[in-house]
CSV table of C-alpha atoms in Angstrom, one decimal:
chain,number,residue,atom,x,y,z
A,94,UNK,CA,89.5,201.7,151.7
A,95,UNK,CA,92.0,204.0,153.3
A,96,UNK,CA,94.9,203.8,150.9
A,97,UNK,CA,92.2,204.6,148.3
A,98,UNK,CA,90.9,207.7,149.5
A,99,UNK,CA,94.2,208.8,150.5
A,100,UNK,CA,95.0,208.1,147.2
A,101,UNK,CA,92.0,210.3,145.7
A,102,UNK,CA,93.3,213.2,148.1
A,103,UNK,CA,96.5,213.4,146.5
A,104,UNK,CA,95.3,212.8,142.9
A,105,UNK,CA,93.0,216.5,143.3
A,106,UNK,CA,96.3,217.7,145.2
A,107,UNK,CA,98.3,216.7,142.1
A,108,UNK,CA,96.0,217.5,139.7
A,109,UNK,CA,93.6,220.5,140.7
A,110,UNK,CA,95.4,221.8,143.7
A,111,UNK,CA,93.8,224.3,146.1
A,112,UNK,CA,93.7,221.3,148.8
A,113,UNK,CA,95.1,223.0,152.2
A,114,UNK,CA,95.7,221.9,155.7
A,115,UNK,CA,95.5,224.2,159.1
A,116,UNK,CA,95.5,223.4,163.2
A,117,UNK,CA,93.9,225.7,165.5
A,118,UNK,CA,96.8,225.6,167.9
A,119,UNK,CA,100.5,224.1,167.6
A,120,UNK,CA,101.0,223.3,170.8
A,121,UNK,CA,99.1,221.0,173.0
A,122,UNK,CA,99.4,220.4,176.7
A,123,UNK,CA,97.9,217.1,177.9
A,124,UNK,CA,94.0,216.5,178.0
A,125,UNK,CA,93.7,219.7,175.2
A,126,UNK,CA,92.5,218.7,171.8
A,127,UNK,CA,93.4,219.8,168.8
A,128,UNK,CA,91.2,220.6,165.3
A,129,UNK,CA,93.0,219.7,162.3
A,130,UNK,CA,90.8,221.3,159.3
A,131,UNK,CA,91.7,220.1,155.3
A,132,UNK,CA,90.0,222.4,152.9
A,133,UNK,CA,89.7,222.2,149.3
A,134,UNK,CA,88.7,224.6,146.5
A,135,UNK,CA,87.7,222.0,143.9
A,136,UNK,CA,84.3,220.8,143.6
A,137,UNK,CA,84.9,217.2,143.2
A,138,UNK,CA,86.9,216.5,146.4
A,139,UNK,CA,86.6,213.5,148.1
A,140,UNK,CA,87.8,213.3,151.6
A,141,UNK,CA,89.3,209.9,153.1
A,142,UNK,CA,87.3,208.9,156.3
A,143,UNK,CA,90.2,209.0,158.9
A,144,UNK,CA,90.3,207.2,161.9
A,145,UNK,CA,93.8,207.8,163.6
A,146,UNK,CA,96.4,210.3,162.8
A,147,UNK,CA,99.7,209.3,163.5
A,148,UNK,CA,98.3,206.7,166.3
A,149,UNK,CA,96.1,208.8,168.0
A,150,UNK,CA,92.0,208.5,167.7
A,151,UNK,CA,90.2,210.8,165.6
A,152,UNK,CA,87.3,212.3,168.9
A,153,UNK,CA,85.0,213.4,166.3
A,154,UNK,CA,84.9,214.6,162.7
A,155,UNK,CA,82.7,217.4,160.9
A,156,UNK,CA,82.3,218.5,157.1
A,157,UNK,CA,81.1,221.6,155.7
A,158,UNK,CA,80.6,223.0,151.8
A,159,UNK,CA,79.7,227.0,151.1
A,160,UNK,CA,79.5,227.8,147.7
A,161,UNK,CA,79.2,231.9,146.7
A,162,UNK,CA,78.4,233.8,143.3
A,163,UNK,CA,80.4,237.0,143.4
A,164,UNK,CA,80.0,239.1,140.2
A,165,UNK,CA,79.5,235.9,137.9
A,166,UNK,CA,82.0,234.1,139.6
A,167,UNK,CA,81.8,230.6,141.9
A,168,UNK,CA,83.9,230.2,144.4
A,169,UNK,CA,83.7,226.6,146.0
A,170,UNK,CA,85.2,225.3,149.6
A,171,UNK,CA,84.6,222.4,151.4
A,172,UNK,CA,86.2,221.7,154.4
A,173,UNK,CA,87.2,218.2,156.9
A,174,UNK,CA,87.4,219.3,160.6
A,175,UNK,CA,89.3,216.5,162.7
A,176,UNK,CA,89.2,217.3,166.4
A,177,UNK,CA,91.7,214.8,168.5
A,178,UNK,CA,93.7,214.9,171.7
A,179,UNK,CA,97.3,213.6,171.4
A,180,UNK,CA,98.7,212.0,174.1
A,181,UNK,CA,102.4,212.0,173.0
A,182,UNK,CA,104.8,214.4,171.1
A,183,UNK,CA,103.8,214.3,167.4
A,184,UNK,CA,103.9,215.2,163.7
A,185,UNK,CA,100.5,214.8,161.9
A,186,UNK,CA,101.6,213.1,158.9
A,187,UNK,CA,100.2,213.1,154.9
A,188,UNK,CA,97.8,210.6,154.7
């Protein structure tokens, strides 16, 4: 189930773009967490449930959606928080 929603991430990266990917700090120090946040601007996204990144456990995950009318226009963003704790040196890979 993993590879496919991986697999449904990069399709609306590839095909409808607007899919981004922010951390709320770049460094660490041991026993601080980290939230990794994946936002999208298309309407159809379909996050991948994620358990690990790069080895270490996912603490908890959140979603949110806002959607706004401004002058006729929709503007869509849903967004994946990942808050998790790494316990080593590492590089959050594509997944």
């Amino acid at each position: 189930m993993k590879k496919i929603g991986s697999l449904l991430v990069a399709l609306s990266i590839w095909l409808f773009g607007g899919v981004s990917a922010s951390v709320d700090q770049r460094v660490v120090e041991l026993g601080d967490s980290i939230v990794l946040t994946l936002s999208s601007t298309f309407d159809g996204t379909i996050f991948p449930m994620v358990d690990d990144i790069g080895g270490v456990d996912v603490l908890s995950s959140s979603s949110s959606t806002s959607i706004s009318y401004i002058n006729g226009k929709q503007s869509y963003v849903k967004k994946l928080l990942l808050t998790l704790s790494p316990t080593k040196d590492m590089t959050i890979p594509s997944f």
